[in-house]
PDB file of C-alpha atoms in Angstrom:
ATOM      1  CA  UNK G   1     -68.717  32.685 -38.366  1.00 54.00           C
ATOM      2  CA  UNK G   2     -65.500  34.471 -38.417  1.00 56.00           C
ATOM      3  CA  UNK G   3     -66.426  36.529 -35.396  1.00 52.00           C
ATOM      4  CA  UNK G   4     -67.305  33.487 -33.551  1.00 58.00           C
ATOM      5  CA  UNK G   5     -63.784  31.798 -34.293  1.00 47.00           C
ATOM      6  CA  UNK G   6     -62.173  35.090 -33.142  1.00 47.00           C
ATOM      7  CA  UNK G   7     -64.014  35.080 -29.817  1.00 42.00           C
ATOM      8  CA  UNK G   8     -63.216  31.445 -29.221  1.00 43.00           C
ATOM      9  CA  UNK G   9     -59.416  31.902 -30.167  1.00 43.00           C
ATOM     10  CA  UNK G  10     -59.423  34.865 -27.879  1.00 46.00           C
ATOM     11  CA  UNK G  11     -60.905  33.139 -24.921  1.00 49.00           C
ATOM     12  CA  UNK G  12     -58.611  30.404 -25.358  1.00 49.00           C
ATOM     13  CA  UNK G  13     -55.494  32.681 -25.336  1.00 42.00           C
ATOM     14  CA  UNK G  14     -56.960  34.293 -22.313  1.00 43.00           C
ATOM     15  CA  UNK G  15     -57.241  31.056 -20.437  1.00 48.00           C
ATOM     16  CA  UNK G  16     -53.695  29.738 -21.542  1.00 46.00           C
ATOM     17  CA  UNK G  17     -52.364  33.183 -20.124  1.00 48.00           C
ATOM     18  CA  UNK G  18     -54.158  32.803 -16.876  1.00 46.00           C
ATOM     19  CA  UNK G  19     -53.116  29.272 -16.327  1.00 43.00           C
ATOM     20  CA  UNK G  20     -49.373  30.073 -16.918  1.00 45.00           C
ATOM     21  CA  UNK G  21     -49.580  32.970 -14.457  1.00 47.00           C
ATOM     22  CA  UNK G  22     -51.176  30.617 -11.936  1.00 50.00           C
ATOM     23  CA  UNK G  23     -48.654  27.970 -12.439  1.00 55.00           C
ATOM     24  CA  UNK G  24     -45.789  30.484 -11.798  1.00 69.00           C
ATOM     25  CA  UNK G  25     -47.097  31.812  -8.697  1.00 94.00           C
ATOM     26  CA  UNK G  26     -45.082  31.356  -5.395  1.00 96.00           C
ATOM     27  CA  UNK G  27     -46.657  29.681  -2.479  1.00 97.00           C
ATOM     28  CA  UNK G  28     -47.168  32.044   0.695  1.00 97.00           C
ATOM     29  CA  UNK G  29     -45.258  31.150   3.848  1.00 97.00           C
ATOM     30  CA  UNK G  30     -48.370  29.525   5.310  1.00 97.00           C
ATOM     31  CA  UNK G  31     -48.692  27.120   2.509  1.00 98.00           C
ATOM     32  CA  UNK G  32     -45.146  26.342   2.383  1.00 98.00           C
ATOM     33  CA  UNK G  33     -44.945  25.673   6.134  1.00 98.00           C
ATOM     34  CA  UNK G  34     -47.903  23.478   5.890  1.00 98.00           C
ATOM     35  CA  UNK G  35     -46.131  21.350   3.281  1.00 98.00           C
ATOM     36  CA  UNK G  36     -42.941  21.382   5.343  1.00 98.00           C
ATOM     37  CA  UNK G  37     -44.801  20.079   8.385  1.00 98.00           C
ATOM     38  CA  UNK G  38     -46.372  17.376   6.440  1.00 97.00           C
ATOM     39  CA  UNK G  39     -42.878  16.269   5.335  1.00 97.00           C
ATOM     40  CA  UNK G  40     -41.335  16.387   8.486  1.00 97.00           C
ATOM     41  CA  UNK G  41     -44.305  14.699  10.541  1.00 96.00           C
ATOM     42  CA  UNK G  42     -43.063  11.716  12.429  1.00 94.00           C
ATOM     43  CA  UNK G  43     -40.200  10.705  14.693  1.00 92.00           C
ATOM     44  CA  UNK G  44     -37.910  12.526  15.274  1.00 95.00           C
ATOM     45  CA  UNK G  45     -39.719  15.857  14.508  1.00 96.00           C
ATOM     46  CA  UNK G  46     -42.971  15.511  16.068  1.00 95.00           C
ATOM     47  CA  UNK G  47     -46.147  13.352  15.871  1.00 94.00           C
ATOM     48  CA  UNK G  48     -48.458  16.319  15.734  1.00 97.00           C
ATOM     49  CA  UNK G  49     -48.389  19.434  13.666  1.00 97.00           C
ATOM     50  CA  UNK G  50     -47.890  21.705  16.957  1.00 97.00           C
ATOM     51  CA  UNK G  51     -44.741  19.423  17.656  1.00 97.00           C
ATOM     52  CA  UNK G  52     -43.364  19.675  14.335  1.00 97.00           C
ATOM     53  CA  UNK G  53     -44.046  23.482  13.964  1.00 97.00           C
ATOM     54  CA  UNK G  54     -41.911  23.982  17.227  1.00 97.00           C
ATOM     55  CA  UNK G  55     -38.930  22.347  15.439  1.00 98.00           C
ATOM     56  CA  UNK G  56     -39.023  25.095  12.606  1.00 98.00           C
ATOM     57  CA  UNK G  57     -36.768  27.847  13.842  1.00 98.00           C
ATOM     58  CA  UNK G  58     -36.495  29.926  10.737  1.00 97.00           C
ATOM     59  CA  UNK G  59     -38.341  30.129   7.276  1.00 98.00           C
ATOM     60  CA  UNK G  60     -36.627  32.068   4.471  1.00 97.00           C
ATOM     61  CA  UNK G  61     -37.816  32.613   0.781  1.00 97.00           C
ATOM     62  CA  UNK G  62     -34.792  32.478  -1.454  1.00 96.00           C
ATOM     63  CA  UNK G  63     -35.565  33.939  -4.727  1.00 93.00           C
ATOM     64  CA  UNK G  64     -32.295  33.528  -6.521  1.00 85.00           C
ATOM     65  CA  UNK G  65     -29.155  32.673  -4.612  1.00 85.00           C
ATOM     66  CA  UNK G  66     -27.420  30.453  -1.875  1.00 90.00           C
ATOM     67  CA  UNK G  67     -29.466  27.810  -0.271  1.00 88.00           C
ATOM     68  CA  UNK G  68     -28.602  24.750   1.916  1.00 86.00           C
ATOM     69  CA  UNK G  69     -28.630  22.715  -1.449  1.00 84.00           C
ATOM     70  CA  UNK G  70     -26.392  25.013  -3.044  1.00 90.00           C
ATOM     71  CA  UNK G  71     -27.099  27.983  -5.646  1.00 89.00           C
ATOM     72  CA  UNK G  72     -30.610  27.941  -6.923  1.00 88.00           C
ATOM     73  CA  UNK G  73     -31.925  29.922  -9.723  1.00 89.00           C
ATOM     74  CA  UNK G  74     -35.571  29.067  -8.861  1.00 92.00           C
ATOM     75  CA  UNK G  75     -37.474  30.291  -5.687  1.00 96.00           C
ATOM     76  CA  UNK G  76     -36.912  28.093  -2.680  1.00 97.00           C
ATOM     77  CA  UNK G  77     -38.528  28.115   0.801  1.00 98.00           C
ATOM     78  CA  UNK G  78     -35.906  27.166   3.121  1.00 98.00           C
ATOM     79  CA  UNK G  79     -36.733  25.660   6.589  1.00 98.00           C
ATOM     80  CA  UNK G  80     -34.293  25.739   9.427  1.00 98.00           C
ATOM     81  CA  UNK G  81     -35.165  22.676  11.665  1.00 98.00           C
ATOM     82  CA  UNK G  82     -33.830  22.118  15.161  1.00 98.00           C
ATOM     83  CA  UNK G  83     -34.468  19.224  17.605  1.00 97.00           C
ATOM     84  CA  UNK G  84     -32.390  19.732  20.610  1.00 95.00           C
ATOM     85  CA  UNK G  85     -33.085  16.423  22.042  1.00 93.00           C
ATOM     86  CA  UNK G  86     -34.417  13.788  19.748  1.00 92.00           C
ATOM     87  CA  UNK G  87     -36.604  11.192  21.412  1.00 85.00           C
ATOM     88  CA  UNK G  88     -34.257   8.247  19.642  1.00 84.00           C
ATOM     89  CA  UNK G  89     -30.997   9.717  20.477  1.00 87.00           C
ATOM     90  CA  UNK G  90     -31.255  12.622  23.017  1.00 88.00           C
ATOM     91  CA  UNK G  91     -27.307  13.162  23.060  1.00 91.00           C
ATOM     92  CA  UNK G  92     -27.318  14.001  19.308  1.00 93.00           C
ATOM     93  CA  UNK G  93     -29.277  17.177  18.528  1.00 96.00           C
ATOM     94  CA  UNK G  94     -30.693  17.616  15.020  1.00 96.00           C
ATOM     95  CA  UNK G  95     -29.893  20.933  13.193  1.00 97.00           C
ATOM     96  CA  UNK G  96     -30.435  21.149   9.448  1.00 97.00           C
ATOM     97  CA  UNK G  97     -32.359  22.499   6.580  1.00 97.00           C
ATOM     98  CA  UNK G  98     -35.345  21.481   4.564  1.00 97.00           C
ATOM     99  CA  UNK G  99     -35.670  23.186   1.170  1.00 96.00           C
ATOM    100  CA  UNK G 100     -38.885  23.073  -0.945  1.00 96.00           C
ATOM    101  CA  UNK G 101     -39.666  24.254  -4.411  1.00 96.00           C
ATOM    102  CA  UNK G 102     -41.441  27.776  -3.739  1.00 97.00           C
ATOM    103  CA  UNK G 103     -43.986  27.031  -6.634  1.00 97.00           C
ATOM    104  CA  UNK G 104     -44.788  23.402  -6.174  1.00 96.00           C
ATOM    105  CA  UNK G 105     -43.930  22.481  -2.454  1.00 96.00           C
ATOM    106  CA  UNK G 106     -41.968  19.426  -3.459  1.00 95.00           C
ATOM    107  CA  UNK G 107     -38.860  18.639  -1.498  1.00 95.00           C
ATOM    108  CA  UNK G 108     -35.571  19.904  -3.137  1.00 93.00           C
ATOM    109  CA  UNK G 109     -33.321  18.536  -0.593  1.00 93.00           C
ATOM    110  CA  UNK G 110     -33.035  18.173   3.128  1.00 94.00           C
ATOM    111  CA  UNK G 111     -29.952  17.904   5.259  1.00 94.00           C
ATOM    112  CA  UNK G 112     -31.762  16.225   8.114  1.00 95.00           C
ATOM    113  CA  UNK G 113     -31.903  12.615   9.367  1.00 92.00           C
ATOM    114  CA  UNK G 114     -34.651  10.384   8.056  1.00 87.00           C
ATOM    115  CA  UNK G 115     -35.065  12.749   4.928  1.00 84.00           C
ATOM    116  CA  UNK G 116     -31.720  12.322   3.259  1.00 63.00           C
TER     117      UNK G 116
END
């Protein structure tokens, strides 16, 4: 009985450790880009994944430091988004940033119209 309890306890601790490691993992650029495209989908950024993807000019993983949102202690995927001639207002180009939590993909901030 004591041996069985030890095995159950050990396997439980292993599962807890594995889940916390998994929760702490950072998204790779491809997954982060997919999240960003889903957030940006629609006017003025594009109505297809390909159109939205063309507006993303740069992607950067910032582990600890200055982002478009300010200083971050947590990892952030930062996307530089540029729309030279938006359909709704061609005379006013869009040039800003979208920042996502590098673990969850949730939006942290955006300095972009329609996402403020």
